[in-house]
PDB file of C-alpha atoms in Angstrom:
ATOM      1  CA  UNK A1075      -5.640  29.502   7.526  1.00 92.00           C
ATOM      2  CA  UNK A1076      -8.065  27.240   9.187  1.00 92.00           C
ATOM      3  CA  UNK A1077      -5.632  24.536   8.833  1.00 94.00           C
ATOM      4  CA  UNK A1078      -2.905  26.124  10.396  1.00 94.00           C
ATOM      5  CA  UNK A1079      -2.411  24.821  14.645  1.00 92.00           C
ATOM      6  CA  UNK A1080      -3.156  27.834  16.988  1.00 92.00           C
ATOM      7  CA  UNK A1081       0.106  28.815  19.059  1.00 93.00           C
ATOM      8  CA  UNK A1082       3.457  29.705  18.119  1.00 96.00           C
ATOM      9  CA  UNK A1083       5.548  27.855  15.077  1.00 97.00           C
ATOM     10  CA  UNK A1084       8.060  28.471  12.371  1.00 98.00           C
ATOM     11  CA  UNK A1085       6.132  29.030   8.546  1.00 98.00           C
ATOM     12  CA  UNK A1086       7.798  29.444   5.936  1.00 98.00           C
ATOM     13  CA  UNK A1087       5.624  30.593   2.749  1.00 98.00           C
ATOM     14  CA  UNK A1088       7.089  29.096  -0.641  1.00 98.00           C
ATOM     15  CA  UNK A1089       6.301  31.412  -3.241  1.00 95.00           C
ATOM     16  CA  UNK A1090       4.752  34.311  -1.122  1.00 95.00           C
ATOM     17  CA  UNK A1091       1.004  33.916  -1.519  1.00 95.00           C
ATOM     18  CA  UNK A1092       0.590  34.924   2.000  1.00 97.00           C
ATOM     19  CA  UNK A1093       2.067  38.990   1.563  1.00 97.00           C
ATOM     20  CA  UNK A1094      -0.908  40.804   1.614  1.00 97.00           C
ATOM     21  CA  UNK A1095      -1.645  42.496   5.552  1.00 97.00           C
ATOM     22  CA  UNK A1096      -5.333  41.401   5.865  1.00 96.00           C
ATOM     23  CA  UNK A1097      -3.418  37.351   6.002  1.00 97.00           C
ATOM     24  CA  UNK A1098      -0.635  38.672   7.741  1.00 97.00           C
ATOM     25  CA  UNK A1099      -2.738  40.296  11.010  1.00 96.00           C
ATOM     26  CA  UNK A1100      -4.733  37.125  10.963  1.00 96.00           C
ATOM     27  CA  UNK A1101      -4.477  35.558  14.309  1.00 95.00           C
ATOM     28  CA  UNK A1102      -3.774  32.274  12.872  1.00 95.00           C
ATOM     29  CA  UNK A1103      -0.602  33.779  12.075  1.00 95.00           C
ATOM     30  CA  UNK A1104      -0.058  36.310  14.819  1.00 89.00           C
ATOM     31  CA  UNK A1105       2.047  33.845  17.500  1.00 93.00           C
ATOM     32  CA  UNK A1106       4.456  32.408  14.178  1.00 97.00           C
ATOM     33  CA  UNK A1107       7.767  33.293  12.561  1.00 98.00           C
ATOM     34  CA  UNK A1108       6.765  33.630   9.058  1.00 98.00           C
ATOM     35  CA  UNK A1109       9.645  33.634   6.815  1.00 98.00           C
ATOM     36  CA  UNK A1110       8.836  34.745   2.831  1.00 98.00           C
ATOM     37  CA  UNK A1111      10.405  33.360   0.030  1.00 97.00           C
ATOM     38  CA  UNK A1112      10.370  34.656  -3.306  1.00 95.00           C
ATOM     39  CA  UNK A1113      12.056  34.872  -6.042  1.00 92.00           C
ATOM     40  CA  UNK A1114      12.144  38.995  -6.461  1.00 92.00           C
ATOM     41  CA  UNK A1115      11.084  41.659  -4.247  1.00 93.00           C
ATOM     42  CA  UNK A1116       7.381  42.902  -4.374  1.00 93.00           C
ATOM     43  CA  UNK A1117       5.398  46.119  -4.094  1.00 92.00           C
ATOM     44  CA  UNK A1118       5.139  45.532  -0.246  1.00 95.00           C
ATOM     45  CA  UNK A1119       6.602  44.085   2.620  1.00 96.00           C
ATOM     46  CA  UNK A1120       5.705  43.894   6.019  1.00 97.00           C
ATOM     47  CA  UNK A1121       8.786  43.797   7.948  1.00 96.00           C
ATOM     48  CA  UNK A1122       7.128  46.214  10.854  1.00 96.00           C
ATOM     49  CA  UNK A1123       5.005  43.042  11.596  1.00 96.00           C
ATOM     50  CA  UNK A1124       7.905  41.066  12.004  1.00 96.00           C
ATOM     51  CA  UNK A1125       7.972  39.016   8.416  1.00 98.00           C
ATOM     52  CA  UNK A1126      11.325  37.959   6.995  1.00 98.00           C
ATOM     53  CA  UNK A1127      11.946  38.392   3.436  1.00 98.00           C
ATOM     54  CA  UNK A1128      14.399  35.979   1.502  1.00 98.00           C
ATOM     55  CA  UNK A1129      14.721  36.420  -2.563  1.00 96.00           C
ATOM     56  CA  UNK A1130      15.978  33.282  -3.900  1.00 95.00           C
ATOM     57  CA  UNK A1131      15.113  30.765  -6.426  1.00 95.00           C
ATOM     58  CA  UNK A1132      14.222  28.013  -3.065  1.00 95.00           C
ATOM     59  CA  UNK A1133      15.244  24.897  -5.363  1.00 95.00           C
ATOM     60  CA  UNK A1134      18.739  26.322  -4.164  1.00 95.00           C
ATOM     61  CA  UNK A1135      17.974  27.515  -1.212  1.00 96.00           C
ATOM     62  CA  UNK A1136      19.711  29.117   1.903  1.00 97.00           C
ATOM     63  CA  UNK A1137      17.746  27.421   4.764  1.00 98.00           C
ATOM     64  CA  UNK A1138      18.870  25.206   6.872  1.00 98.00           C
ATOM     65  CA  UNK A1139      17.563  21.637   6.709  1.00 98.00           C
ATOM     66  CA  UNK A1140      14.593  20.900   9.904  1.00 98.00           C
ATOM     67  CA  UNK A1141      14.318  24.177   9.989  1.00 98.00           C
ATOM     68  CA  UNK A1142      10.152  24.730   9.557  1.00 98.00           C
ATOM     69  CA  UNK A1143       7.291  23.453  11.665  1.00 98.00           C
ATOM     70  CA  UNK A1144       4.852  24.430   8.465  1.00 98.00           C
ATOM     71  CA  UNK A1145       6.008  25.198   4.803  1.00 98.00           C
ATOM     72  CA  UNK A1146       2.683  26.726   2.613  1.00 98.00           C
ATOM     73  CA  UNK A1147       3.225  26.509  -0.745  1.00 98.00           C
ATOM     74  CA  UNK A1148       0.197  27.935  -2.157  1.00 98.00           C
ATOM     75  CA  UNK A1149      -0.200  28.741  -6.252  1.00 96.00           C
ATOM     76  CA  UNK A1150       3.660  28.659  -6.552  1.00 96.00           C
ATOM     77  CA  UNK A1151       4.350  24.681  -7.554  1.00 97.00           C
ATOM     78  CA  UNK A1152       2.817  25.276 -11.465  1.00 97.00           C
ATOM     79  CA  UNK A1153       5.102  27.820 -11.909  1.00 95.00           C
ATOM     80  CA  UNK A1154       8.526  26.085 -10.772  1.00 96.00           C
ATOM     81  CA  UNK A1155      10.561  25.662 -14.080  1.00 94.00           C
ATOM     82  CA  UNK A1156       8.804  27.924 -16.137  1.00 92.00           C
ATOM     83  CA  UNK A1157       8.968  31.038 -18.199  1.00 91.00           C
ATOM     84  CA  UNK A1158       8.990  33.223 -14.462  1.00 85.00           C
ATOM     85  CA  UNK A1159       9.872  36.972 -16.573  1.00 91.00           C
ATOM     86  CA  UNK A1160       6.276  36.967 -17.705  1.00 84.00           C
ATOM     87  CA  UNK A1161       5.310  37.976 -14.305  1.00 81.00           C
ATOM     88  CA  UNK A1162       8.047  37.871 -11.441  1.00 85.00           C
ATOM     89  CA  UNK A1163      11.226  38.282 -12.209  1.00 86.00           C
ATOM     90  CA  UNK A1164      13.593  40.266 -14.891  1.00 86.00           C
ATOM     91  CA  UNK A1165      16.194  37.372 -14.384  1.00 88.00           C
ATOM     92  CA  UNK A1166      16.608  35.695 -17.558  1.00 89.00           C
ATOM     93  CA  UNK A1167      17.427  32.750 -15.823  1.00 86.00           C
ATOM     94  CA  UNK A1168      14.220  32.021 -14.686  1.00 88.00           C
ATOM     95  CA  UNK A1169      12.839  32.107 -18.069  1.00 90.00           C
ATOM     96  CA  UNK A1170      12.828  27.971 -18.282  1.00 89.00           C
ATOM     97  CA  UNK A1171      10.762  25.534 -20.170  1.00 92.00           C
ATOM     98  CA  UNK A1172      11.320  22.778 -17.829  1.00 94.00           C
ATOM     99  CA  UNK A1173       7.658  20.937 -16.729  1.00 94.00           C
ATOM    100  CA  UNK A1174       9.686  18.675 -14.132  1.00 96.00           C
ATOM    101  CA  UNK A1175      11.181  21.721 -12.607  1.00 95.00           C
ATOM    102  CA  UNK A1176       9.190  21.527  -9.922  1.00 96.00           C
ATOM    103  CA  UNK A1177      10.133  18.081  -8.675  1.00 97.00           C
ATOM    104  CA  UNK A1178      13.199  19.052  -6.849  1.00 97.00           C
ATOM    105  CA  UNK A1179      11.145  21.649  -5.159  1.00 97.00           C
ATOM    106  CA  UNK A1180       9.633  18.868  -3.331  1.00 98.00           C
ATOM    107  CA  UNK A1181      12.455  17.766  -1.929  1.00 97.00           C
ATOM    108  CA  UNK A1182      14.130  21.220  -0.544  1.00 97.00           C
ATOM    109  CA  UNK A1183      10.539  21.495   0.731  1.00 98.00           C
ATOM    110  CA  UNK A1184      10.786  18.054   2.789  1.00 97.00           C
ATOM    111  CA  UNK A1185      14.010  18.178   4.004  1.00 98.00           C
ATOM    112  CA  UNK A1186      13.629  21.907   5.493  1.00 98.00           C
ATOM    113  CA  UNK A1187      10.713  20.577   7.437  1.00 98.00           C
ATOM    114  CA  UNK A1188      11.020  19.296  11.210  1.00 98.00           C
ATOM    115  CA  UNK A1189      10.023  16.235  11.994  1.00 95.00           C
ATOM    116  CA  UNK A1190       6.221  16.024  11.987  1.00 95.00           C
ATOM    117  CA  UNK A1191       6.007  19.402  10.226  1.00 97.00           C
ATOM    118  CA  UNK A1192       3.411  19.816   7.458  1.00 97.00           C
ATOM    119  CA  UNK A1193       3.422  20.941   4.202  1.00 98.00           C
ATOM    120  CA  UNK A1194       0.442  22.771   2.495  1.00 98.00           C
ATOM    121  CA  UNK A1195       0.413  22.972  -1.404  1.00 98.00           C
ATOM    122  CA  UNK A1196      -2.454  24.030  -3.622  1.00 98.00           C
ATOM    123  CA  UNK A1197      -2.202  23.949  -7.467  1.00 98.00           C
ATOM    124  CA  UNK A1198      -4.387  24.000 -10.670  1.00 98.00           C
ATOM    125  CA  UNK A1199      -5.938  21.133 -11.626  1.00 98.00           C
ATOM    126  CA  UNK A1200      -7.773  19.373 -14.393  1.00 98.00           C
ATOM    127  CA  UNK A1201      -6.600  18.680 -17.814  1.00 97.00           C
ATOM    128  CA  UNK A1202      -2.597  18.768 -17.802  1.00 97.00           C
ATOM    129  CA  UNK A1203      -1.930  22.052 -20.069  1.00 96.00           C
ATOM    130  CA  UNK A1204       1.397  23.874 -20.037  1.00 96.00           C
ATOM    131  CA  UNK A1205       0.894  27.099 -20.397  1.00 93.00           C
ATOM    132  CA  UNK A1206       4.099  28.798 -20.890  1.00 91.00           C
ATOM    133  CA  UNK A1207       4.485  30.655 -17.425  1.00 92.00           C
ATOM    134  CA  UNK A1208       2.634  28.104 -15.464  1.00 95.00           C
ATOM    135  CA  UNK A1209       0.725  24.317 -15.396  1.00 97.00           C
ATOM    136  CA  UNK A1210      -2.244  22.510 -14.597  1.00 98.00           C
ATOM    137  CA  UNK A1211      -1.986  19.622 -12.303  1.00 98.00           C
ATOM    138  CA  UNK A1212      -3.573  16.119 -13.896  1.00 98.00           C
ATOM    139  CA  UNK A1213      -3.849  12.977 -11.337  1.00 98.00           C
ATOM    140  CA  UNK A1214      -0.488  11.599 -12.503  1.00 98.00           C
ATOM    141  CA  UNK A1215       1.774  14.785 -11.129  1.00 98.00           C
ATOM    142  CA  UNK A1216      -0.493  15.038  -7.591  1.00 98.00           C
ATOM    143  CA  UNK A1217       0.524  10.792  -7.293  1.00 98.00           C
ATOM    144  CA  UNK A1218       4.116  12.102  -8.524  1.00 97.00           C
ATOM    145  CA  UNK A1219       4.408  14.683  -5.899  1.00 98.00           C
ATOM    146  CA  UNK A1220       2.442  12.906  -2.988  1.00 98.00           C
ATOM    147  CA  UNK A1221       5.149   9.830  -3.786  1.00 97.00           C
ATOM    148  CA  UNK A1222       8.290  12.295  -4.192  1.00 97.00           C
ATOM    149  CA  UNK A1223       7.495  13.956  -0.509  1.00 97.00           C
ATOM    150  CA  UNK A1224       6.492  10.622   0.526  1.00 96.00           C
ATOM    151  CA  UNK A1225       4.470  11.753   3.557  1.00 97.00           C
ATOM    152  CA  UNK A1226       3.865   9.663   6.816  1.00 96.00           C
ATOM    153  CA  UNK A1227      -0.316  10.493   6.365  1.00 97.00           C
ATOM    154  CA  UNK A1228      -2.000  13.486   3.680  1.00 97.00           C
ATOM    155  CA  UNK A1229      -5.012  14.613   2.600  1.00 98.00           C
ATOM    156  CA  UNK A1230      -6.074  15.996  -0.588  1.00 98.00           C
ATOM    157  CA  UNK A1231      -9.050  18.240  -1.396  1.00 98.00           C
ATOM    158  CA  UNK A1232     -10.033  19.092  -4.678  1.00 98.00           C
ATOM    159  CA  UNK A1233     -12.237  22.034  -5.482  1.00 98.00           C
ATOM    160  CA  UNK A1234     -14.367  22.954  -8.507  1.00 98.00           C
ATOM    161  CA  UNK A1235     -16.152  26.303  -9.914  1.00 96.00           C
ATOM    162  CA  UNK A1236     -19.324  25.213 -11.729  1.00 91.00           C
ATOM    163  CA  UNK A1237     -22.972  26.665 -11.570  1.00 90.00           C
ATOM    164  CA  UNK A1238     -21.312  30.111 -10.045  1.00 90.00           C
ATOM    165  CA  UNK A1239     -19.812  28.440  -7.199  1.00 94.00           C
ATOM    166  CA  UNK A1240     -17.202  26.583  -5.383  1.00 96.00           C
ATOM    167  CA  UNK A1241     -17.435  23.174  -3.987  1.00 97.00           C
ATOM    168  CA  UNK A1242     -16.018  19.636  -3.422  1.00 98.00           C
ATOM    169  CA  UNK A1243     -15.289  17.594  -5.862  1.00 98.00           C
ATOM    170  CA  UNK A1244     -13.379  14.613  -7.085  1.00 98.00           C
ATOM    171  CA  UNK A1245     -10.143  13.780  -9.217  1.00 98.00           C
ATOM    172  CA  UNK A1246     -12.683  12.178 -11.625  1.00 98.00           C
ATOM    173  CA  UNK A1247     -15.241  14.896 -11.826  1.00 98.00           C
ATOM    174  CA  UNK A1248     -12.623  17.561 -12.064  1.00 98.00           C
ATOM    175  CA  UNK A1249      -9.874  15.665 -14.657  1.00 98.00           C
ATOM    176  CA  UNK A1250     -11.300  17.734 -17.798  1.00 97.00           C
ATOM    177  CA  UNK A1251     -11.290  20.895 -15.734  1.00 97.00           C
ATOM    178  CA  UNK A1252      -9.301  23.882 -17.344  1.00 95.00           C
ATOM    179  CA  UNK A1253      -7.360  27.772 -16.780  1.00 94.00           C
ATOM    180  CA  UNK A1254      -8.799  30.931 -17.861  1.00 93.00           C
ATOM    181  CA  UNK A1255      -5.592  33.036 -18.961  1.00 91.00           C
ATOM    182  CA  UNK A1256      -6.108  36.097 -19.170  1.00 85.00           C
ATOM    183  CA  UNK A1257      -2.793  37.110 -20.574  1.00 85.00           C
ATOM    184  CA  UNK A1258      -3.648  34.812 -23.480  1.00 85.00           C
ATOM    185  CA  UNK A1259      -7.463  34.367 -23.822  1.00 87.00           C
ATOM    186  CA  UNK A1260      -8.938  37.962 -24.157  1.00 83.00           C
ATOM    187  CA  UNK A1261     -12.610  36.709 -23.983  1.00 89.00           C
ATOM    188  CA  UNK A1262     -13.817  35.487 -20.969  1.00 89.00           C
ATOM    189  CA  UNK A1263     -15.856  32.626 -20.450  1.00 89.00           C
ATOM    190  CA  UNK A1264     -19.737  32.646 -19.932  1.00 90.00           C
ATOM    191  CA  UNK A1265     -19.525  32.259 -16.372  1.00 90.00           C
ATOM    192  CA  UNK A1266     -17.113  34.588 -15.781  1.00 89.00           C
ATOM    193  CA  UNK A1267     -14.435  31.971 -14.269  1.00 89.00           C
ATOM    194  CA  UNK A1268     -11.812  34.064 -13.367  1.00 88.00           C
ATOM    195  CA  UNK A1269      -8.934  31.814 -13.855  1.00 92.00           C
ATOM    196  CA  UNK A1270      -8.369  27.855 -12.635  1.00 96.00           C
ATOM    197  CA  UNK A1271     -11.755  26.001 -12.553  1.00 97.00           C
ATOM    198  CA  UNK A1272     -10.549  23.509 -10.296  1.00 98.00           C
ATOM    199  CA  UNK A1273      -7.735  23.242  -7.388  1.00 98.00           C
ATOM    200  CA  UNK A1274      -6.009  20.781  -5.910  1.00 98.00           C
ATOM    201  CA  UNK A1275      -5.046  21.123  -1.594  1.00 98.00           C
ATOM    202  CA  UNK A1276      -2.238  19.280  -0.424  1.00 98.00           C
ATOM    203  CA  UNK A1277      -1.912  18.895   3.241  1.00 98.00           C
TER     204      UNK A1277
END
């Protein structure tokens, strides 16, 4: 949110990490069409505050192309061409085992963008581990999908949890970092991590 301009602009959310109302009545977002995409519909949706809902698997997509000033994609990418019925969706199409799945993501994500728009992504990161239902990030796939979107200027922020908090850190000190799963690991770990211990921010 505190990257987001002030003032009015299209948004679309890729993957629907923003639909929960204490986001949605931020005033960040209170001047912007925010258009949801995901791939089945949720517990709750805030139509009253003006958010669109579209449920659609966005690799095939029904926007137009130039379409968004901002697309977030926020914990979504690791789980693009995975096994989505563990969590999601009942469609037994969307149980893949496809780690490059996400790739042509990127591109739908790109080409719906205007011209100068920007494009937010966040993933886990560390130690490259397919889990099943979703992936951690290593170096290689960031360079892969900074090259595939092939932006005119980024940035890229990686976080860390160690010694019971969050901070800054870099590709190096975080490459060994892992996921906490609780649908697989019943025990958690001393410090309690509750599930990536490092993310990657895409802007």
């Amino acid at each position: 949110l505190s990257r987001l301009p002030d003032g009015p602009s299209v948004v679309l959310d890729a993957g629907s990490a923003l639909n929960h109302r204490p986001i949605l009545i931020h005033p960040k977002l209170r001047d912007k069409k925010l258009f949801i995409a995901t791939l089945a519909p949720e517990r709750h949706a805030y139509t009253q505050l003006g958010v669109s809902y579209v449920y659609e698997d966005l690799r095939q997509t029904c926007f137009r192309e130039s379409m968004f000033d901002i697309v977030a994609c926020i914990s979504t990418l690791e789980h693009v061409g995975l096994d989505n019925t563990f969590m999601y969706t009942n469609d037994p199409q969307k149980n893949e085992a496809n780690p490059g799945g996400y790739l042509p993501l990127i591109d739908v994500m790109q080409s719906r963008l205007k011209k100068n728009g920007k494009l937010f992504v966040s993933v886990p990161f560390g130690k490259r581990k397919n889990h099943g239902w979703f992936q951690v990030f290593d170096g290689a796939m960031l360079d892969e999908v900074i090259a595939r979107f092939s932006p005119s200027t980024f940035q890229e922020t990686i976080f860390m949890y160690r010694d019971d908090r969050w901070a800054i850190a870099t590709r190096n000190e975080a490459k060994e970092a892992t996921c906490f799963d609780i649908n697989t690991e019943k025990v958690y770990p001393s410090d309690y991590c509750a599930f990536s211990r490092s993310v990657a921010c895409l802007e």
